[in-house]
XYZ file of C-alpha atoms in Angstrom:
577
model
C -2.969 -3.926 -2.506
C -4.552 -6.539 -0.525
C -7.995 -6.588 -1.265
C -8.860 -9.293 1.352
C -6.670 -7.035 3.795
C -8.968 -3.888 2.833
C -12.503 -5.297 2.236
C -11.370 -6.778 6.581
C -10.535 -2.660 7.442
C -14.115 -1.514 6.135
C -15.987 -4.296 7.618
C -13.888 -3.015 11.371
C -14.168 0.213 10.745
C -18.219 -0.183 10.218
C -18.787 -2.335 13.201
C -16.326 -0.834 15.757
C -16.162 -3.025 19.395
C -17.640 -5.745 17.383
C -14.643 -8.103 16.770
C -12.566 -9.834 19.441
C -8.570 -10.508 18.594
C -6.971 -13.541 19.013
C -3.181 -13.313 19.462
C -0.365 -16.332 19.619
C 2.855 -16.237 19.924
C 3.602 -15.156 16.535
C 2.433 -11.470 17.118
C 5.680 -11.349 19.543
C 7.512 -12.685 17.587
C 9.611 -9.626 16.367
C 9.981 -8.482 19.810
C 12.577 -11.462 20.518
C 9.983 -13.312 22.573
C 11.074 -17.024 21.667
C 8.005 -19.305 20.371
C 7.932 -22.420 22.815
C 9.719 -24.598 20.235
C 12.660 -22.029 20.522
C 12.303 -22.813 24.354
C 12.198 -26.503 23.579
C 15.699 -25.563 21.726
C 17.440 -23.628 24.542
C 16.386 -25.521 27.680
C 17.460 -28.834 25.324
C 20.910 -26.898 25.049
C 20.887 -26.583 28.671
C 20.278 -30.088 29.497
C 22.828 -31.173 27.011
C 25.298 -28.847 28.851
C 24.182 -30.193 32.024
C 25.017 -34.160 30.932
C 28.464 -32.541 29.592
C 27.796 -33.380 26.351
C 27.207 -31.488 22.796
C 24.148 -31.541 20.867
C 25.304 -30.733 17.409
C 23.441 -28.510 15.216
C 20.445 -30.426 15.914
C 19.506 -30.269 19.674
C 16.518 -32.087 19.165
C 18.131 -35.359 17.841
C 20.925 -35.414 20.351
C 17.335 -35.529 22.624
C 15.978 -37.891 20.536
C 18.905 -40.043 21.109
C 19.529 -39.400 24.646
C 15.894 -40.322 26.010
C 14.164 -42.078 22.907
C 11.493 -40.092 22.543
C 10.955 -37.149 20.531
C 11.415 -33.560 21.657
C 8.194 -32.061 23.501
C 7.762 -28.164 25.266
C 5.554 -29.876 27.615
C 8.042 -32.997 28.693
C 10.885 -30.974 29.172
C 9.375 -27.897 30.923
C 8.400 -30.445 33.148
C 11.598 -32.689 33.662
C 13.361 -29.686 34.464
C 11.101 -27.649 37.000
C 8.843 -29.366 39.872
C 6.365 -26.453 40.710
C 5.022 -23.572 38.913
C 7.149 -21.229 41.030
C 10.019 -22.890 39.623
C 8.621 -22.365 36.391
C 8.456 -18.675 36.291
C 11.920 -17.982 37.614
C 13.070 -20.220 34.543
C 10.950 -18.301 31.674
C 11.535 -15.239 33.051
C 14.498 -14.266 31.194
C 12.786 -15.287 27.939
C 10.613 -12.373 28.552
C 12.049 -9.537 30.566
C 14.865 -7.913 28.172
C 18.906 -7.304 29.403
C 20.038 -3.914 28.930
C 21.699 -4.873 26.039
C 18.180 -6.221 24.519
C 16.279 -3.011 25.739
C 18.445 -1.106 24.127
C 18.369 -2.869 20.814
C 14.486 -2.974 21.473
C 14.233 -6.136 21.865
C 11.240 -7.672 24.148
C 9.428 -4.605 23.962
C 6.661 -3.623 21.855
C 6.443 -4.253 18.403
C 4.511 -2.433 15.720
C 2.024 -4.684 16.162
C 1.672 -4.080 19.577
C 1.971 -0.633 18.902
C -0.889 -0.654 15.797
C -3.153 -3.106 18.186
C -2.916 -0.684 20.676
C -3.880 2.257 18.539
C -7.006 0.527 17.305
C -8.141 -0.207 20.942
C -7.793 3.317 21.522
C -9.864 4.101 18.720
C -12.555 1.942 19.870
C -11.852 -0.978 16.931
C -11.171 -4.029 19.857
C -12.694 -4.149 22.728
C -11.435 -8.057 23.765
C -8.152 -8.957 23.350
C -7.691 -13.169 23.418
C -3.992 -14.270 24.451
C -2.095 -17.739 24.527
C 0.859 -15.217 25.176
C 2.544 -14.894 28.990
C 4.148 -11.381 27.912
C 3.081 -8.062 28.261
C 3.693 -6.333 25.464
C 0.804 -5.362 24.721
C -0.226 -4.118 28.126
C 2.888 -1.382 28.039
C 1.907 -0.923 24.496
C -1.710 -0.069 25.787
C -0.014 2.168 28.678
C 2.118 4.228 26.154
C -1.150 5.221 24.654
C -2.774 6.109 27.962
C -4.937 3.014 28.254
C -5.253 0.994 31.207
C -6.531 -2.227 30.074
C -8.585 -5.220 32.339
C -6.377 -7.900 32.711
C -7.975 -11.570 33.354
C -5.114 -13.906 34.296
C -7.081 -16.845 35.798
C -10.468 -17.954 36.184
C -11.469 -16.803 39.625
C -10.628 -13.117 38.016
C -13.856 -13.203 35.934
C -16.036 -12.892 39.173
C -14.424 -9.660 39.822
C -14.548 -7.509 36.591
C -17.259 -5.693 35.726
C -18.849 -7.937 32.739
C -16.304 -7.328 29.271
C -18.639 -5.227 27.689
C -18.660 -2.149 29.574
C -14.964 -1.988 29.391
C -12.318 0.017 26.991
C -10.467 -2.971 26.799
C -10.167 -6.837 28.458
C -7.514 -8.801 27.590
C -7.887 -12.281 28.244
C -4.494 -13.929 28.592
C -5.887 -17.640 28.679
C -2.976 -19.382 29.934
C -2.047 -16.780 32.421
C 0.714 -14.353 32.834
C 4.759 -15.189 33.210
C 4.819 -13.594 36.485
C 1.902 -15.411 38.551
C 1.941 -18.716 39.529
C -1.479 -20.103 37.698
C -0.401 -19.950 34.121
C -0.459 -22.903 32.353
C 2.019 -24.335 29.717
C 2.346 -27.686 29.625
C -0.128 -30.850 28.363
C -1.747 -31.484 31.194
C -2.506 -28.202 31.942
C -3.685 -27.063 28.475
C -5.975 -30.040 27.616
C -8.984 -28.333 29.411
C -10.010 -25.115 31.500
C -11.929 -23.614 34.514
C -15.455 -23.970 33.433
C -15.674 -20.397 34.171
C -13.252 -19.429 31.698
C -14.968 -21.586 29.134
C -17.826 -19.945 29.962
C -16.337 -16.732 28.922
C -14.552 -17.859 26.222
C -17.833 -19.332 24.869
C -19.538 -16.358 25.336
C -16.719 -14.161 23.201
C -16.332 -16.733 19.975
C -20.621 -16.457 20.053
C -21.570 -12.990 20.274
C -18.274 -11.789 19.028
C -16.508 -11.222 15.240
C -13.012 -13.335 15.545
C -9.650 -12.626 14.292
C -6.824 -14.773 14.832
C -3.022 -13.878 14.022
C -0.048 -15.634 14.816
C -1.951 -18.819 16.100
C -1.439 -21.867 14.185
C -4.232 -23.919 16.307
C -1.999 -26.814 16.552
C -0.845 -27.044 20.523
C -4.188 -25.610 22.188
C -6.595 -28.134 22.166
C -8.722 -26.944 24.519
C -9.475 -24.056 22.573
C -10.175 -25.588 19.607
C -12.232 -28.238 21.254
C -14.157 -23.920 22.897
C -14.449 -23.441 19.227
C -15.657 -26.181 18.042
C -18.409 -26.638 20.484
C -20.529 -23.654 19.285
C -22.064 -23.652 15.438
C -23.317 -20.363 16.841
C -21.622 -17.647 14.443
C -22.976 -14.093 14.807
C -20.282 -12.201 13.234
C -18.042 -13.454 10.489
C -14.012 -14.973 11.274
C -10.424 -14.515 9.856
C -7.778 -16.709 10.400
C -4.961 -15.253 9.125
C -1.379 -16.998 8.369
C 1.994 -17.260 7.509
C 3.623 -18.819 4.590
C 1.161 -21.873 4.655
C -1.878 -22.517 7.140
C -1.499 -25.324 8.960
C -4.107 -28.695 8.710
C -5.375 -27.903 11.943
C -6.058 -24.302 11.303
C -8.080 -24.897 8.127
C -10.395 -27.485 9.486
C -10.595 -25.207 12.316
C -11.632 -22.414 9.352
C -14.034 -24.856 7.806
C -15.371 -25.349 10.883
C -16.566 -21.878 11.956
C -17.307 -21.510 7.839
C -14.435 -18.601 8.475
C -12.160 -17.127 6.064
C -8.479 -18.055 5.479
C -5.822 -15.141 5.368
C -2.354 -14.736 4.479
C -0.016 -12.053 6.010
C 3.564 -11.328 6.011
C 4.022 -10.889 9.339
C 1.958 -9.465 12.564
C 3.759 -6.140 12.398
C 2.917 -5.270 8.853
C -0.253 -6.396 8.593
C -1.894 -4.879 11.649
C 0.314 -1.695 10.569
C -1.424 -1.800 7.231
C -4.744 -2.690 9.128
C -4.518 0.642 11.283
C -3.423 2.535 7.840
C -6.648 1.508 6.571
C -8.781 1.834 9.338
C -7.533 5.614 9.821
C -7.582 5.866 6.148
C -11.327 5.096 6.483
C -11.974 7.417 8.934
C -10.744 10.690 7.279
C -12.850 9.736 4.239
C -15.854 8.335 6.005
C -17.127 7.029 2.636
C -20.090 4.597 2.490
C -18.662 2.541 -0.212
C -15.686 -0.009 0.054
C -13.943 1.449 -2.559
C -10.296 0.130 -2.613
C -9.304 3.727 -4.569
C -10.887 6.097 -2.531
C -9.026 4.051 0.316
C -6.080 4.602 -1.182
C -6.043 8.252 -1.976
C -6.922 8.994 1.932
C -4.253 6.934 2.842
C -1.982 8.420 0.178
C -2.762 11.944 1.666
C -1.571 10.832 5.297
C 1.475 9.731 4.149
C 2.311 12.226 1.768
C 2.481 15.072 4.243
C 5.406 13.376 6.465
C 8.903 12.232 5.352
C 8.458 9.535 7.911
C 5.834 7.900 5.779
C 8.089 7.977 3.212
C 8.611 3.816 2.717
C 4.944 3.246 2.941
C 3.806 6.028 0.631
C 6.713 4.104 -1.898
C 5.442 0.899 -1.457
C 1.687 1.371 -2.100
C 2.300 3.321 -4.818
C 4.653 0.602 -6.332
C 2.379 -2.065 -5.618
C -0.343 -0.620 -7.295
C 1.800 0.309 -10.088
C 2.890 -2.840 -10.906
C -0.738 -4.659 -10.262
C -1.426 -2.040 -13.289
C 1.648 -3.393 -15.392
C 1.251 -6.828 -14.581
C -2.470 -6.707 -15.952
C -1.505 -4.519 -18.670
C 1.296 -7.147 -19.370
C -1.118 -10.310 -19.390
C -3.338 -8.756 -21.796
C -4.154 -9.573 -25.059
C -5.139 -7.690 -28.014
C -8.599 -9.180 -29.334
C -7.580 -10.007 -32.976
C -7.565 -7.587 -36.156
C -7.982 -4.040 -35.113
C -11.666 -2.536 -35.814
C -12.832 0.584 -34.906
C -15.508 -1.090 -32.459
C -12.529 -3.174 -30.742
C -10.243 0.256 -30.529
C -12.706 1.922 -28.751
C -12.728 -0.904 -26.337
C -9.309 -1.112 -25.470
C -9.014 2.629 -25.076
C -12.097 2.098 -22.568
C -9.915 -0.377 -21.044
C -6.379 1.227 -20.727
C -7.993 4.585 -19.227
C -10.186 2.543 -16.466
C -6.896 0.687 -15.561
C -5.061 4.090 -15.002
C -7.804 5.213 -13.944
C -6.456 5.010 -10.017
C -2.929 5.783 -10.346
C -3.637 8.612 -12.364
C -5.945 10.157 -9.271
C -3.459 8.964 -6.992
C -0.148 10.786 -9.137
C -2.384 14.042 -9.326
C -3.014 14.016 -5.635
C 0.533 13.197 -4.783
C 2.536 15.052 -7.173
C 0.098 18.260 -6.140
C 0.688 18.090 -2.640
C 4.368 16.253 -2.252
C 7.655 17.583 -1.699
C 10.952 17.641 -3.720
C 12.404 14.344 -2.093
C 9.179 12.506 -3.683
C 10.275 13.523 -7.372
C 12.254 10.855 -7.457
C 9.190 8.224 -6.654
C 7.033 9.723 -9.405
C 9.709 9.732 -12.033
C 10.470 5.659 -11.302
C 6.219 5.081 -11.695
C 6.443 7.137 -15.182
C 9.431 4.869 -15.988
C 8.040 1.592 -15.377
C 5.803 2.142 -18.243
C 8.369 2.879 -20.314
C 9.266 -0.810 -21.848
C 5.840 -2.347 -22.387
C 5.602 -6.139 -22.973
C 5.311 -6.387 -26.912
C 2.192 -7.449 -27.596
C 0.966 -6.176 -30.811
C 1.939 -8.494 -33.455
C 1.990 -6.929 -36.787
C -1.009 -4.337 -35.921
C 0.063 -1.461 -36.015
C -2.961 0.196 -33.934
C -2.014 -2.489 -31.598
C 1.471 -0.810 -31.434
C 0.210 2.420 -30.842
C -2.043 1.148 -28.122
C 0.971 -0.597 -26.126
C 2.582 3.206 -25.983
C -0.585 5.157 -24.826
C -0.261 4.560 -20.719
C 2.933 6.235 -20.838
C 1.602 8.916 -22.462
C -1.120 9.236 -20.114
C 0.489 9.280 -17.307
C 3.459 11.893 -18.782
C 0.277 14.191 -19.238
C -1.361 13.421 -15.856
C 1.932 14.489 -14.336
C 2.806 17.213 -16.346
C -0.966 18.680 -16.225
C -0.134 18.252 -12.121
C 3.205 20.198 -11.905
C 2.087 22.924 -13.571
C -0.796 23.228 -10.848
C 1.440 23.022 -8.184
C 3.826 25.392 -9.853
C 6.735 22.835 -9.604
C 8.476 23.605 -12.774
C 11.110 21.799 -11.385
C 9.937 18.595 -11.164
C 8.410 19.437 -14.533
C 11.735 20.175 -15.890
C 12.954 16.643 -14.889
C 9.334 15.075 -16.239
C 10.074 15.988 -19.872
C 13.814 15.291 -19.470
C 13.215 11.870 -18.724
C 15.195 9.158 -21.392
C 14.407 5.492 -22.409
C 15.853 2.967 -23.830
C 15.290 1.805 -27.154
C 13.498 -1.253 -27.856
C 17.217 -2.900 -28.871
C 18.336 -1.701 -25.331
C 21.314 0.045 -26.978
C 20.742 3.704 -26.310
C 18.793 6.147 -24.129
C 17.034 9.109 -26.141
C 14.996 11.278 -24.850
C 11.506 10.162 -23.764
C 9.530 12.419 -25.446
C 10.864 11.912 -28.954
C 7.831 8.988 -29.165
C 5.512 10.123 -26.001
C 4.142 12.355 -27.543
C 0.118 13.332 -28.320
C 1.404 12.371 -31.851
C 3.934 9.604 -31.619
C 2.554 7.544 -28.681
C -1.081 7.461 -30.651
C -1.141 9.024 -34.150
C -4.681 11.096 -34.840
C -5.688 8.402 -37.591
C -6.618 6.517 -35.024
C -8.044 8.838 -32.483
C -10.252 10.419 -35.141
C -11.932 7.733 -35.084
C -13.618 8.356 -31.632
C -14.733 11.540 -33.468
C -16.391 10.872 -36.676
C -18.221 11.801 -38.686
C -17.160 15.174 -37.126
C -13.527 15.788 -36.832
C -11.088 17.422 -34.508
C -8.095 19.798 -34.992
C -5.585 17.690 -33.010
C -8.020 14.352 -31.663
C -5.271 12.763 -29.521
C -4.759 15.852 -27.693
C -8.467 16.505 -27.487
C -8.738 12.666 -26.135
C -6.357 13.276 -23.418
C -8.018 16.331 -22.121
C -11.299 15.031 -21.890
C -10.341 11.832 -20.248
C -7.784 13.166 -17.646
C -10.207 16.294 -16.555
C -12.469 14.017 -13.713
C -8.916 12.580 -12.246
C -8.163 16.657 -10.690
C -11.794 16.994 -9.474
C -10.488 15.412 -6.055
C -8.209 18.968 -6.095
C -10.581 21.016 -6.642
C -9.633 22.557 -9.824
C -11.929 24.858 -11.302
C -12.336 23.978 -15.496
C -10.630 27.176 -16.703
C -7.619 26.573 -14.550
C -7.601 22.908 -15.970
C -8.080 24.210 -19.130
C -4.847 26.982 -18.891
C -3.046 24.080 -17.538
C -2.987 22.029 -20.132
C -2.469 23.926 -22.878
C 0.435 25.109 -20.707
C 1.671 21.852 -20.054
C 1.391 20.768 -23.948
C 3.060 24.309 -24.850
C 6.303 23.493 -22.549
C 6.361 19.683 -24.300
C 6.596 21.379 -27.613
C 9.630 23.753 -26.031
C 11.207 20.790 -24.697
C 11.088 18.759 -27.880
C 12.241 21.292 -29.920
C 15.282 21.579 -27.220
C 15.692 17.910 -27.044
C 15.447 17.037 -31.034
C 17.317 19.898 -32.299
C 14.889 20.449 -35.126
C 11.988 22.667 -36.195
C 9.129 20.476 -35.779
C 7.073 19.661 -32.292
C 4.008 17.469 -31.154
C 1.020 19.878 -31.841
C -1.105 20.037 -29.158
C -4.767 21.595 -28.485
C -2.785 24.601 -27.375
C -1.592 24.952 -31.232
C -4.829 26.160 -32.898
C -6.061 27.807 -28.998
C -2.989 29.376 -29.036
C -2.663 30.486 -32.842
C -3.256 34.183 -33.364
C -6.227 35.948 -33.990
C -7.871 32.993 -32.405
C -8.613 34.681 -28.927
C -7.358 37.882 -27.615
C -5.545 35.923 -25.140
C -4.269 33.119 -23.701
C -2.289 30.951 -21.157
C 0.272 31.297 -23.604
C 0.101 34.494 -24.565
C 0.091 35.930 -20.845
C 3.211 33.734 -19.885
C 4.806 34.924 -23.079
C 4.193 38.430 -21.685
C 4.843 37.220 -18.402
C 8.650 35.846 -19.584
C 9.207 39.083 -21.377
C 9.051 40.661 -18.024
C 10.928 38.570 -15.697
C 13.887 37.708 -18.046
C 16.161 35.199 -16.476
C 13.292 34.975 -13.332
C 10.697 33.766 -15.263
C 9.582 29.692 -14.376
C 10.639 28.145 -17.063
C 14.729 29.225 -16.820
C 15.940 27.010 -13.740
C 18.662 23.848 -14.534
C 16.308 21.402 -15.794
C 14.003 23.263 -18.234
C 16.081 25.947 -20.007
C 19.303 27.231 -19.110
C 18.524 31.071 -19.581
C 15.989 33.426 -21.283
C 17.773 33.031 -24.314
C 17.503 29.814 -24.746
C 13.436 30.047 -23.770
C 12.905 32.640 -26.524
C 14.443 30.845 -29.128
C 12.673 27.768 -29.029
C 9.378 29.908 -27.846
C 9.426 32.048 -30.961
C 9.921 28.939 -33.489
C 7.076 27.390 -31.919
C 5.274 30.965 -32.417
C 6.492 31.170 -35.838
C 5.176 27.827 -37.318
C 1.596 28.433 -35.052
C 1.544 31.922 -37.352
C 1.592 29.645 -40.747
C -0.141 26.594 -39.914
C -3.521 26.748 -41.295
C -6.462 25.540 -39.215
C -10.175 24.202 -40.906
């Protein structure tokens, strides 16, 4: 996650009408709009076709040899049209799409058109800056119901009502493609209508600036606007992509701004409006990157359509997780004090994925089993990291374990015994890389972190089974954002650590399973009765109906009662102190 991107989104979404965009030609970009180097190419093309001659793969040498000078938007814009009437009926196919291109959506809005557009509805922008002739982001703004104030030239500014007061004014400072008075070459972009730098003036002082696909190399007269004011009420962004050029971070220095890199317009004023809306259905008061997260987790989780971006937040953040798990190191020979530290350490860190797996496991759908099954997995083949310590070793394994719990604890909530089912059925491969076995064989509450070890946390009293007990106290706060009363967290638990034990015994073929808390709850004469007890009645009942018989737990009731009444059988014998 982008934490420049999100700390931007709170600082919008708490000072709404505040900050004024500035668009180039890279927000169009996607759309099929050419840049004007692109232009430079084609019209070079032309002229080369006009002397009956080829220019080779490089159009811009065969002008550099032609007319000995370099290749120049303004020069040849020029050469080839006398007046700016000329001009427009020359650009006008850069911009205005064939059918072929509408129907391939091609020089229509983008998403970021469509995202910008959205945010000016919901009161985000309120000025709009544009070096761009198109309008995109007019029909955008139209789709959306929004009739926006269009300033085209300077002696517009007289006749608008002042910016303020408006939904929306969108300054397009070199005009529009289809009037006359826009300006594109040199000596028409080395200096403005002192009304318009009036304006202009006005809107980089009093206004919050954000710039996106504008490199600040070609417009000098706005940098020279810029420039002239060390007047800085609100904060700026200049955003980028791939590398910021000279001009643009002097110009950042400048207005002591901050430097941003995107991937591209679309995505990052999609993930801008994500955030923004994200914001707004948790109305926290704190920046807090995880609570951002889960609302935007929720919004996407509802819709198949979301379906990408719900994948690729939760991957991201998964493998931020990984990566710092990864880069970690162990701090020497194992004491008890430094155990207790990494433990602190490995539960913070899953800390946020494990609120966001409860939330989305609890309210997702059957085609997102497969998405939380690949986040368990990519903890499957830690990084080796432990040397010859063996607590180390133990300490690599525990995440997985976590989150097998976390998920587990989850399905059983929700009731989805299917995606349970393929949970515990997961396999790994072995650290040679020679053979899958079943997952569970090691994460387990007493192979992934033997109770040595978490006894420790418990001296000088001890615990029945202290890795189970661990895990229960540590995972209970991630299901308070579901509500979950602490008996139903409690039943669900021991219900989820009772179906491990079935599973194992399933998967292993033996007679012994991970004890759980649920071992000495569960064990009789202990209470009169229990979440295992009532779904053992409950099973009894329902026969070949009950939860636990569907294709990826157990085949039929049979098979269920066999491994149920070993488990039963050893609980009866095993002696508790």
């Amino acid at each position: 996650m982008n934490n420049d991107l999100t700390l931007l989104s709170y600082t919008l979404y708490n000072n709404p009408g505040v900050y004024a965009l500035f668009l180039g030609s890279g927000v169009s970009r996607n759309a099929g709009i050419p840049t004007g180097w692109e232009i430079i190419v084609d019209q070079i093309k032309q002229l080369a076709v006009a002397y009956k001659e080829d220019p080779g793969e490089d159009p811009t040498a065969w002008y550099r040899e032609k007319f000995s000078k370099e290749a120049d938007y303004s020069d040849i814009l020029e050469s080839v049209s006398s007046t700016p009437e000329e001009r427009i009926n020359l650009l006008k196919r850069y911009f205005e799409p064939t059918e072929e291109e509408f129907e391939e959506g091609l020089k229509r809005p983008t998403k970021a058109h469509r995202a910008i557009a959205k945010l000016i509805k919901a009161g985000t922008f309120k000025i709009v800056v544009t070096t761009n002739f198109d309008r995109l982001l007019e029909n955008a703004l139209k789709d959306e119901g929004i009739e926006a104030v269009v300033i085209t030239n300077a002696s517009q500014i007289e006749n608008v009502q002042p910016i303020v007061h408006n939904k929306i004014t969108i300054l397009k400072i070199n005009g529009d493609y289809l009037e006359t008075k826009f300006l594109n070459i040199r000596s028409e972009l080395t200096g403005y209508d002192e009304r318009l730098n009036v304006l202009l003036r006005y809107i980089f002082e009093n206004f919050g600036l954000i710039t996106v696909g504008w490199s600040s190399v070609w417009d000098i007269a706005i940098v020279d606007i810029l420039k002239s004011s060390n007047k800085f009420r609100y904060s700026n962004c200049f955003t980028y992509k791939g590398k910021a050029s000279p001009e643009l971070e002097e110009l950042c220095r400048f207005r002591q701004g901050n430097l941003l890199g995107i991937d591209d317009a679309d995505n990052f004023f999609t993930e801008l409006m994500d955030n923004i809306d994200a914001l707004e259905r948790f109305r926290s008061d704190h920046p807090l990157t995880l609570e951002l997260a889960i609302a935007k987790l929720k919004k996407f989780v509802v819709k198949e359509e979301f379906e990408i971006q719900l994948h690729d937040m939760i991957v991201a953040a998964t493998d931020d997780i990984i990566s710092s798990f990864n880069s970690h190191r162990f701090p020497g020979t194992p004491t008890e004090d430094f155990f207790k530290t990494e433990l602190e350490y490995i539960f913070n860190s899953l800390y946020p994925l494990n609120r966001l797996l409860s939330i989305g496991i609890y309210w997702g759908k059957d085609y997102h089993h497969k998405l939380w099954l690949k986040i368990i997995k990519k903890f499957s083949n830690p990084v080796s990291r432990a040397g010859n310590y063996h607590m180390w070793g133990q300490m690599e394994r525990l995440p997985l374990l976590i989150l097998l719990y976390s998920a587990g604890i989850t399905s059983v909530l929700a009731e989805d015994f299917i995606f349970l089912g393929k949970l515990l059925s997961l396999k790994q491969r072995d650290k040679y890389g020679d053979k899958e076995t079943p997952m569970i064989e090691e994460v387990n509450p007493v192979g992934s972190l033997e109770n040595k070890y978490a006894q420790i946390l418990y001296k000088p009293s001890t615990k029945q089974t202290p890795t189970s007990e661990l895990l229960f106290e540590r995972l209970q706060k991630c299901f308070y954002e579901l509500g979950i009363e602490e008996f139903l967290y409690t039943d669900s638990f021991d219900y989820f650590e009772y179906v491990l034990s079935l599973m194992y015994l399933k998967q292993m073929e033996g007679n012994w399973f991970p004890l759980g808390r649920f071992g000495w709850r569960t064990k009789s004469g202990y209470r009169k009765e229990t979440a295992i007890t009532r779904k053992e009645k409950e099973a009894s009942e329902k026969k070949e109906e009950f939860e636990l018989v569907n294709p990826f737990l157990f085949e039929n009731y049979a098979e269920f009662e066999k491994n149920h009444r070993e488990i039963m059988s050893q609980l009866k014998e095993m002696r508790f102190f």
